[in-house]
Short mmCIF file of C-alpha atoms and ligand atoms in Angstrom, two decimals:
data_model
loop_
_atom_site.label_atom_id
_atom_site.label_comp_id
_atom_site.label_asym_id
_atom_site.label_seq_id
_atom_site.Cartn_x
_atom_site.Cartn_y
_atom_site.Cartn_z
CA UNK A 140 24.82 -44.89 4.32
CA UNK A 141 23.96 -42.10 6.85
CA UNK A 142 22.16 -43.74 10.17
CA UNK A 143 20.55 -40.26 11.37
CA UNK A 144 16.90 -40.37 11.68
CA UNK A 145 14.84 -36.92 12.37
CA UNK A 146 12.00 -37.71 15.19
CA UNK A 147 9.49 -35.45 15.59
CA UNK A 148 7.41 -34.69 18.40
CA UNK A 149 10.56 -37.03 19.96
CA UNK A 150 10.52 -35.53 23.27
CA UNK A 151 6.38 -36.81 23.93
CA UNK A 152 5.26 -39.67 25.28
CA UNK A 153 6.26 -42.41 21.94
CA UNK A 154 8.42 -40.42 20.45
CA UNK A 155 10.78 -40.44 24.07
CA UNK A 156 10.56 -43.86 23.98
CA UNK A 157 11.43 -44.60 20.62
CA UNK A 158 14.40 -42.28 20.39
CA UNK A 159 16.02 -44.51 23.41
CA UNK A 160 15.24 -47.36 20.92
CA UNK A 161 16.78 -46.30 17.91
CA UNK A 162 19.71 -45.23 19.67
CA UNK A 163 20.02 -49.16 21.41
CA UNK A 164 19.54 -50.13 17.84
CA UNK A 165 22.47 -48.18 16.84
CA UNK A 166 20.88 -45.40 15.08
CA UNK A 167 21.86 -41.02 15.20
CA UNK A 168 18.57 -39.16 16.08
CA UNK A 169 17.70 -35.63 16.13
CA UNK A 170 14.67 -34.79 17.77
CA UNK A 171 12.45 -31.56 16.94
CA UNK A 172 9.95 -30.57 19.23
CA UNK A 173 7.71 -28.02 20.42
CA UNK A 174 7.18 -29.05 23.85
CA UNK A 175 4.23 -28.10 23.61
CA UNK A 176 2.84 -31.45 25.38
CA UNK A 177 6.58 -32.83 26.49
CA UNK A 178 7.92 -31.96 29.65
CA UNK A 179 11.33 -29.70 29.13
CA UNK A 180 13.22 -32.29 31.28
CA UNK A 181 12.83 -35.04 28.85
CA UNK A 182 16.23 -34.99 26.74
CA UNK A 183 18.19 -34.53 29.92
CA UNK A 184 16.42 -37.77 30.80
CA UNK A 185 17.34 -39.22 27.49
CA UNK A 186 20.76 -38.42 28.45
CA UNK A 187 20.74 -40.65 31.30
CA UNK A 188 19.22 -43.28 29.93
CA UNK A 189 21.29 -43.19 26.87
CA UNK A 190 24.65 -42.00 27.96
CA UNK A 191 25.09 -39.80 25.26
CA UNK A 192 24.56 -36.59 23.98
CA UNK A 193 20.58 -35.82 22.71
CA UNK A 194 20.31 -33.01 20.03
CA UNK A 195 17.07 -31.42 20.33
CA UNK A 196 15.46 -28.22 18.07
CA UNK A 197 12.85 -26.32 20.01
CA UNK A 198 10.05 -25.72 17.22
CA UNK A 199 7.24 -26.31 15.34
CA UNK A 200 7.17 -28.92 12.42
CA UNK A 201 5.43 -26.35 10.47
CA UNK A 202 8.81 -23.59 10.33
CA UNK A 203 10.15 -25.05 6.88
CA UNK A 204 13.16 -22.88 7.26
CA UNK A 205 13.64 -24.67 11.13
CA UNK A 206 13.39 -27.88 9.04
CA UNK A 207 15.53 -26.60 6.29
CA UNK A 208 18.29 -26.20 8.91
CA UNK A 209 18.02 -29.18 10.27
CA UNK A 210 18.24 -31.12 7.49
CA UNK A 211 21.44 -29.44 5.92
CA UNK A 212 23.09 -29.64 9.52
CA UNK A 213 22.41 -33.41 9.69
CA UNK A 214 22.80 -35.97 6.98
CA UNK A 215 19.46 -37.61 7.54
CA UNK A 216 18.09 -41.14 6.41
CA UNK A 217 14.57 -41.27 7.77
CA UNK A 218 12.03 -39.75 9.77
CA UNK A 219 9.47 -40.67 11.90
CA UNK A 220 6.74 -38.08 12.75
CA UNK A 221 5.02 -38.59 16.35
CA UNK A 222 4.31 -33.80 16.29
CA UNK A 223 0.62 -34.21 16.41
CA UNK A 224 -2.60 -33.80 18.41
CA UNK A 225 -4.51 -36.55 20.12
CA UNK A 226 -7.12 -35.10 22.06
CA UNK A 227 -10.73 -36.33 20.65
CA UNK A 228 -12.35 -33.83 22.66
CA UNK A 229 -10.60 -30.88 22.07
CA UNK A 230 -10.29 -31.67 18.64
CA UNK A 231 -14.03 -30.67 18.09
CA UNK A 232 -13.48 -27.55 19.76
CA UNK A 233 -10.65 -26.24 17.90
CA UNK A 234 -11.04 -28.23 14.58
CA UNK A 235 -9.16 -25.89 12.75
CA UNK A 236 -6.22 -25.98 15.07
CA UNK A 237 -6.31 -29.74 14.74
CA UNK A 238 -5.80 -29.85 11.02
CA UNK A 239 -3.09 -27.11 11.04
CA UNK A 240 -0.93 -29.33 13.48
CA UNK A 241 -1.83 -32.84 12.27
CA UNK A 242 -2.18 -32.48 8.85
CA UNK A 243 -0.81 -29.20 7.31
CA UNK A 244 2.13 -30.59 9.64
CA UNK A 245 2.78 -33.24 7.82
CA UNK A 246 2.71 -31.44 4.68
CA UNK A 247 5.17 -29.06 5.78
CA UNK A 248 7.32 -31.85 7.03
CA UNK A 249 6.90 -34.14 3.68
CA UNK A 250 7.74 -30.89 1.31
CA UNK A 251 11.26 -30.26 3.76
CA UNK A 252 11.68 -33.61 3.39
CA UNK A 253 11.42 -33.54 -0.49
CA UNK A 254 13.16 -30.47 -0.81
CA UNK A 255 16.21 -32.06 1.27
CA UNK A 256 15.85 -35.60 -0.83
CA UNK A 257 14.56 -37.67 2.00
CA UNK A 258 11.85 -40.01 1.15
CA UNK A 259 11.50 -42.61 3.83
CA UNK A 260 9.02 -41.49 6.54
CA UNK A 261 7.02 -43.27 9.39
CA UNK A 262 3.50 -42.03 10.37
CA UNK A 263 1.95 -42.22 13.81
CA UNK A 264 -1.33 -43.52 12.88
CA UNK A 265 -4.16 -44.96 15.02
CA UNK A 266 -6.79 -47.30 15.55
CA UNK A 267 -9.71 -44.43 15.02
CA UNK A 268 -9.21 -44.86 11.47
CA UNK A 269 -11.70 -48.11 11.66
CA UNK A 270 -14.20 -45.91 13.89
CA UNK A 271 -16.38 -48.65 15.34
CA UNK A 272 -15.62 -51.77 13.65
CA UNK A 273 -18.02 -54.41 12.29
CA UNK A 274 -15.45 -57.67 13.60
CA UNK A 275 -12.77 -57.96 15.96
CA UNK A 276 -10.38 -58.37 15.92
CA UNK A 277 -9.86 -55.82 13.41
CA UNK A 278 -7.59 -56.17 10.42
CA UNK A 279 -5.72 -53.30 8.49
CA UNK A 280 -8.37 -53.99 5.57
CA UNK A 281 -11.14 -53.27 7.47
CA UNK A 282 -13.43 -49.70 6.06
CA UNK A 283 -11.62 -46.62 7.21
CA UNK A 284 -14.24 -44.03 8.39
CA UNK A 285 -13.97 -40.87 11.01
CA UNK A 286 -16.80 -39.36 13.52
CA UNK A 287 -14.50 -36.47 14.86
CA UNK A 288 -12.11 -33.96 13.96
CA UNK A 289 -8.88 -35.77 15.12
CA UNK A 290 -10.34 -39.01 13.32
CA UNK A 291 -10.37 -36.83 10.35
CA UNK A 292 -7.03 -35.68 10.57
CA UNK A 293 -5.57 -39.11 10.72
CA UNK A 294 -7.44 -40.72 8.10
CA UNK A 295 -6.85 -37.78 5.66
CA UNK A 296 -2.83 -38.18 6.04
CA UNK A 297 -3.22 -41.86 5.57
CA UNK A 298 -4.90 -40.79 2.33
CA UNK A 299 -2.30 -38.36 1.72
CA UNK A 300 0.58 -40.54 2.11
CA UNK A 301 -1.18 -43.11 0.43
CA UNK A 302 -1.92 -40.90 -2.59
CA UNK A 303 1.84 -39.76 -2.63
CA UNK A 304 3.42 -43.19 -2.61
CA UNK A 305 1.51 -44.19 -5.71
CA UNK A 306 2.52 -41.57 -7.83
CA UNK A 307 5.87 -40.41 -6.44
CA UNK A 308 7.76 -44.02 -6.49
CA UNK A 309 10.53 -42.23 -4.65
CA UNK A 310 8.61 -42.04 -1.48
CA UNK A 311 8.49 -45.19 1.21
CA UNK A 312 5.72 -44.72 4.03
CA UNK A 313 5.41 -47.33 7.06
CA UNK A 314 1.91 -46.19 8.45
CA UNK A 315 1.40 -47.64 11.67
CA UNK A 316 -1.69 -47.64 13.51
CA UNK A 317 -1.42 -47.57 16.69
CA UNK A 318 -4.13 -49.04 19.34
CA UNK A 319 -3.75 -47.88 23.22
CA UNK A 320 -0.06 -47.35 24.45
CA UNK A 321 0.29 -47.98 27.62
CA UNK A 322 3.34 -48.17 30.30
CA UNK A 323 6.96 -46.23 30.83
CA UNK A 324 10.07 -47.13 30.22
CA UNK A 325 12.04 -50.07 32.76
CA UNK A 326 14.29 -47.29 34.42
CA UNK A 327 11.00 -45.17 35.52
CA UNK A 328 13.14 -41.76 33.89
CA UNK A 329 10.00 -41.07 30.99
CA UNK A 330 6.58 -42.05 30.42
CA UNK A 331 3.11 -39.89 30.24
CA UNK A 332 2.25 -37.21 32.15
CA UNK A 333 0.06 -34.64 30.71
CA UNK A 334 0.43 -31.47 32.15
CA UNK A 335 -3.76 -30.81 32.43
CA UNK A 336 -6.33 -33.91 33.64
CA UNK A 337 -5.75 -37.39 31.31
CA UNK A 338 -8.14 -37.75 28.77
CA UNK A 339 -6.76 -41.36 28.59
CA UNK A 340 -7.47 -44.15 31.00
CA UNK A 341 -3.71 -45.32 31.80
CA UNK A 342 -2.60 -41.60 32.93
CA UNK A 343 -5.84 -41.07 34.52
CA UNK A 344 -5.50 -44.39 36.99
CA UNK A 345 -2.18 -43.65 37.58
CA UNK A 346 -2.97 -39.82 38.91
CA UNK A 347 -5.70 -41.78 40.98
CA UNK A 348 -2.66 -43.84 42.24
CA UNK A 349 -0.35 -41.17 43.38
CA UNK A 350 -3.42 -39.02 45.11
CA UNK A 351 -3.11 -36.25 42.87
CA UNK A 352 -7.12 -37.05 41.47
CA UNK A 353 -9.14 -38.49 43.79
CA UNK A 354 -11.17 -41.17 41.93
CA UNK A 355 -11.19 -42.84 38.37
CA UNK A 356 -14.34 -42.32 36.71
CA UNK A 357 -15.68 -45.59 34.76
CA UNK A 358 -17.37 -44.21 31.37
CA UNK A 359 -19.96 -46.79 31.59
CA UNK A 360 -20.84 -50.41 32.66
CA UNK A 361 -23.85 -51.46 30.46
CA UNK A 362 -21.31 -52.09 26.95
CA UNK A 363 -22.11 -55.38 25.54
CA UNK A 364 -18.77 -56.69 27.17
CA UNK A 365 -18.02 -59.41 30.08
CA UNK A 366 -17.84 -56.56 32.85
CA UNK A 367 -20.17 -54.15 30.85
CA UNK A 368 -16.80 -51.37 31.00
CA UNK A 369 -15.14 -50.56 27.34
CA UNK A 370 -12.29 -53.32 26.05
CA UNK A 371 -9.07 -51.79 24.35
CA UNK A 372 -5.97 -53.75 22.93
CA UNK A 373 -3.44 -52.22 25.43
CA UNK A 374 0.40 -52.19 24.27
CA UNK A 375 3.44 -51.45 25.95
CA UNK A 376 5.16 -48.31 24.58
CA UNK A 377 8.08 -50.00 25.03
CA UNK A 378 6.81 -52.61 22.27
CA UNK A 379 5.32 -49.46 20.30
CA UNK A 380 8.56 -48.00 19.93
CA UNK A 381 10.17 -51.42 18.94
CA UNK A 382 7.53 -51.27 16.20
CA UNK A 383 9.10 -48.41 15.05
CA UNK A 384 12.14 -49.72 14.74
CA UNK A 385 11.13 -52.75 12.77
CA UNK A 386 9.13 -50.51 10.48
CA UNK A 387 11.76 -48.19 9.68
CA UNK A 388 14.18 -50.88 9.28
CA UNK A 389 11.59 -52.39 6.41
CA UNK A 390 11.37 -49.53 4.93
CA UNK A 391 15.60 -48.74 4.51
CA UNK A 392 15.95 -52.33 3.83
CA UNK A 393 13.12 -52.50 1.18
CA UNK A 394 12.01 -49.52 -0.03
CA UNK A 395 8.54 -50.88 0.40
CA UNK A 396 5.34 -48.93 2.04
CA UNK A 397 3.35 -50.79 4.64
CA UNK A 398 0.64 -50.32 6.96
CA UNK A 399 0.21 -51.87 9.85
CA UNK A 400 -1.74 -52.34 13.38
CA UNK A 401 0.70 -51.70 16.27
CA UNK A 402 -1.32 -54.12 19.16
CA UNK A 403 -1.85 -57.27 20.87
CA UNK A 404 -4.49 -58.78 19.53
CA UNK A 405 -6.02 -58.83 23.52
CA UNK A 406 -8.61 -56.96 24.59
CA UNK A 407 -8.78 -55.14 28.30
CA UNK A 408 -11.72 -54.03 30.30
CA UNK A 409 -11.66 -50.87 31.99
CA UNK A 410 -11.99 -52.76 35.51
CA UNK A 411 -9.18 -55.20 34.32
CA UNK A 412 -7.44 -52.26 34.09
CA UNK A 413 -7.95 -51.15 37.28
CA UNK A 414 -7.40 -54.02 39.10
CA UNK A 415 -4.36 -54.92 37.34
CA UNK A 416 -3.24 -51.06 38.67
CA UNK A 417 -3.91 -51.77 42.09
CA UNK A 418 -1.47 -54.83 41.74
CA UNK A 419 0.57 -52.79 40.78
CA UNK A 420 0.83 -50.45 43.41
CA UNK A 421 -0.38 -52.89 46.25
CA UNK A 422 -3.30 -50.57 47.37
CA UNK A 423 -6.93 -50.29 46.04
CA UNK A 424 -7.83 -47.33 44.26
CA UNK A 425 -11.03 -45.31 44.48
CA UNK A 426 -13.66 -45.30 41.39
CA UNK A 427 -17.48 -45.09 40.59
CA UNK A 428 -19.42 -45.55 37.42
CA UNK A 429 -20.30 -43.02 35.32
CA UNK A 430 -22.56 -42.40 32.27
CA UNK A 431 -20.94 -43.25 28.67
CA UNK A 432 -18.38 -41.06 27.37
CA UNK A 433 -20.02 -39.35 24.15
CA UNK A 434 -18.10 -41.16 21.15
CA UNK A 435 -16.74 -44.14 22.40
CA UNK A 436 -17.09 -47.16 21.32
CA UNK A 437 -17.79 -51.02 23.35
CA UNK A 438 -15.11 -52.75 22.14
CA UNK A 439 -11.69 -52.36 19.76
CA UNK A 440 -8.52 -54.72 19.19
CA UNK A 441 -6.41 -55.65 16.81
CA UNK A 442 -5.27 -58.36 14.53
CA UNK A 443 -1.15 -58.15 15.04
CA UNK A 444 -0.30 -60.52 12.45
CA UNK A 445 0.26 -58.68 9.42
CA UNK A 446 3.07 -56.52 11.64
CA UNK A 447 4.44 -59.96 12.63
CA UNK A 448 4.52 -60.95 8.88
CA UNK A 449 5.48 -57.79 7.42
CA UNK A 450 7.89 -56.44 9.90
CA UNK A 451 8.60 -59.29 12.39
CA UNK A 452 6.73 -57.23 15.20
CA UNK A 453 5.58 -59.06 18.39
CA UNK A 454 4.32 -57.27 21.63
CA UNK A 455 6.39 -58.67 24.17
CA UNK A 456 5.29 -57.36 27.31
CA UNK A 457 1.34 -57.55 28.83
CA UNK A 458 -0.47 -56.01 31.00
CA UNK A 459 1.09 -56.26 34.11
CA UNK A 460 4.36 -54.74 32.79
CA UNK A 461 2.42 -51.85 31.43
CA UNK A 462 1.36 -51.50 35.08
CA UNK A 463 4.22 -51.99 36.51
CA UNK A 464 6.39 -49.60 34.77
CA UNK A 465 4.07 -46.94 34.96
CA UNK A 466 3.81 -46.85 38.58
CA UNK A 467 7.69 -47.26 38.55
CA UNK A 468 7.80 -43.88 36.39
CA UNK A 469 4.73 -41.89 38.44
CA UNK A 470 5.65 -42.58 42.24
CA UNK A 471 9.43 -41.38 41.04
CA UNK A 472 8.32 -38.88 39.47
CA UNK A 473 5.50 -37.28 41.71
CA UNK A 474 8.54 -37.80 44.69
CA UNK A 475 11.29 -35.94 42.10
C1 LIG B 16 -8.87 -42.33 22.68
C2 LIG B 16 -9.54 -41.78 21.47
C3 LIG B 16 -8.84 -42.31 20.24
C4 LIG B 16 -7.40 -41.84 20.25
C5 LIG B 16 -6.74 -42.24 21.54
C6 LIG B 16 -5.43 -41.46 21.59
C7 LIG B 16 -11.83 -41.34 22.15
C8 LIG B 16 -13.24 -41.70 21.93
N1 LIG B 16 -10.96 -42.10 21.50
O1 LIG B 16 -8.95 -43.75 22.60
O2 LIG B 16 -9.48 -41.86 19.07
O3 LIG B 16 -6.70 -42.39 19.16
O4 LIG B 16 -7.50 -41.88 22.68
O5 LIG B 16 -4.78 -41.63 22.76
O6 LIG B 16 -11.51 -40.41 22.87
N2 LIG B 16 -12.03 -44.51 30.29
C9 LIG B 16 -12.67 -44.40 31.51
N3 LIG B 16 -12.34 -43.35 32.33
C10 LIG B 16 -11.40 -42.42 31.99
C11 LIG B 16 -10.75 -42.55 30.74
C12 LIG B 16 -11.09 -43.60 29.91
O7 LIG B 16 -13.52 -45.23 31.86
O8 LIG B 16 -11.17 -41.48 32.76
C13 LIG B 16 -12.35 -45.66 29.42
C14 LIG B 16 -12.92 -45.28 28.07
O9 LIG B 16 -14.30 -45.14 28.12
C15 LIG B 16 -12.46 -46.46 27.20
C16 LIG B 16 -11.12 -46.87 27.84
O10 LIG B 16 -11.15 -46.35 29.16
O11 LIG B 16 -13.35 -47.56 27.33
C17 LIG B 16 -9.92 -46.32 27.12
O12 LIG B 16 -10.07 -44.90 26.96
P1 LIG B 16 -8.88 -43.97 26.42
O13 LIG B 16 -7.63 -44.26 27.16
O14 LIG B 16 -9.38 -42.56 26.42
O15 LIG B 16 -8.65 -44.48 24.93
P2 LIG B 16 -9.65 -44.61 23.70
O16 LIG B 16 -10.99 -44.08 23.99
O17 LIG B 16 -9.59 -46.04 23.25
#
């Protein structure tokens, strides 16, 4: 049986990650992407890391013919589908945009798919689907709701997927929600680097770290948490793309759907985030509080025991790796 999985979006931030996992695990992958958040470097890098040979298609999930090509040129088993937007904030300026990448994306992917006779597909999901949740820490049956566009565009693919597993019995989803990825990979050749100013906290403190911002801003210290500063369930993205792994493993053993949280079931404070940073890199590193961040919420982390159940998944690696690694990837990188 053919080994070849399609990643899209394969040359971001997870997607990078997990293609140098699937290959360890002895899996083909073909990556489409549109670079259009990846840095044009990245499959050399996957190269290096790998040894082998990366095939990459420049484009946009939502070219059918692009996808058309690609799936008559490669016998493929699986895909996984990272091509998406994440930005909260920009989502509610350009809402449209948002649900022509995120969700008419997957559409377009799901009907190449179909039309090729592929029907085993992994969904980047996330933890916004429980919006602010009633109990932590917070378990895959928990109410679904959405308070922004990008929110939206997750939860209505969930739906989607959900809706096309139960009447199309030919169709296996793993939907994996992910909570805050976090981290590079060991040999410090890929990890996150947006090409405008983070949005997310990790990037942010490491772009403190090499001098090229000059001071993390703190959304807040009055949350009803120890240090007052917002708690997230950090994970490794080395662990994240392990979890892909596992899940699309499941689903070409089983033929089952699942859904699961991608975490640690630990929680992180902003400042613990910090702190553990400046271990990291050995030197402190300027901030000052701010007001809340419109939207976000005190606390979030997950329950990781139905992924253990389901798929065997365990994060491995805490916070200091996460650290670690991404300092590792940044100082290289900022010196390359
Ligand atoms: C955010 C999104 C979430 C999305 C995820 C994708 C919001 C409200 N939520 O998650 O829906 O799935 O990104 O990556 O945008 N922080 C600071 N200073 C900063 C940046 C962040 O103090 O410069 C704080 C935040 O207030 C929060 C924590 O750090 O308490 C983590 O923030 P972030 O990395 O943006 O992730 P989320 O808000 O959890």
């Amino acid at each position: 049986m053919s080994k070849t999985i399609l990643l899209t979006g394969g040359a971001g931030f997870i997607g990078s990650h997990t293609y140098v996992e699937l290959m360890a695990a002895g899996y083909e992958v073909v990556i489409i992407d549109d670079f259009s958040n990846a840095h044009r470097d990245v499959p050399d890098r996957l190269e290096v890391i790998t040894g082998g040979k990366v095939t990459c298609y420049e484009g946009d999930v939502l070219d059918g013919s692009l996808l058309d090509r690609i799936f008559a040129e490669h016998d493929i088993a699986a895909a996984v589908h990272f091509a998406a937007r994440k930005a909260v904030g920009e989502s509610t300026e350009i809402p449209l945009e948002y649900m022509q990448a995120n969700i008419a994306g997957l559409y377009s992917l799901l009907a190449a798919m179909k039309r090729a006779g592929v029907f085993t597909l992994v969904f980047s999901s996330s933890c916004t689907v429980y919006g602010d949740p009633d109990s932590l820490p917070v378990t895959e049956e928990a109410p679904r709701s959405f308070s922004h566009p990008y929110g939206f565009t997750k939860l209505t693919c969930e739906q989607s997927l959900e809706q096309i597993a139960l009447h199309d019995p030919r169709w296996a989803f793993g939907i994996l929600r992910y909570f805050n990825p976090a981290g590079a990979h060991a040999t410090g050749l890929i990890g996150e680097d947006p090409n405008d100013i983070p949005n997310n906290l990790m990037p942010y403190i490491s772009k403190v770290a090499t001098g090229e911002l000059e001071r993390l801003g703190v959304f807040g210290n009055d949350y009803p948490t120890p240090d007052g500063t917002g708690v997230r369930d950090y994970i490794h993205v080395t662990d994240l793309a392990q979890g892909h792994v596992l899940s699309l493993k499941a689903l070409l053993d089983s033929g089952d759907s699942h859904t699961v949280n991608l975490g640690t079931g630990r929680g992180y404070s902003v400042l613990d985030m910090l702190q553990a940073y400046e271990r990291a890199c050995g030197f402190d590193l300027p901030h000052e509080i701010l007001p809340r961040r419109p939207g976000d919420i005190a606390e979030v982390y997950g329950d990781p025991s139905k992924a253990q159940d389901v798929l065997g998944f365990r994060a491995q690696l805490g916070l200091d790796d996460m650290c670690a690694s991404s300092w590792n990837w940044i100082s290289r990188r900022k010196n390359t």
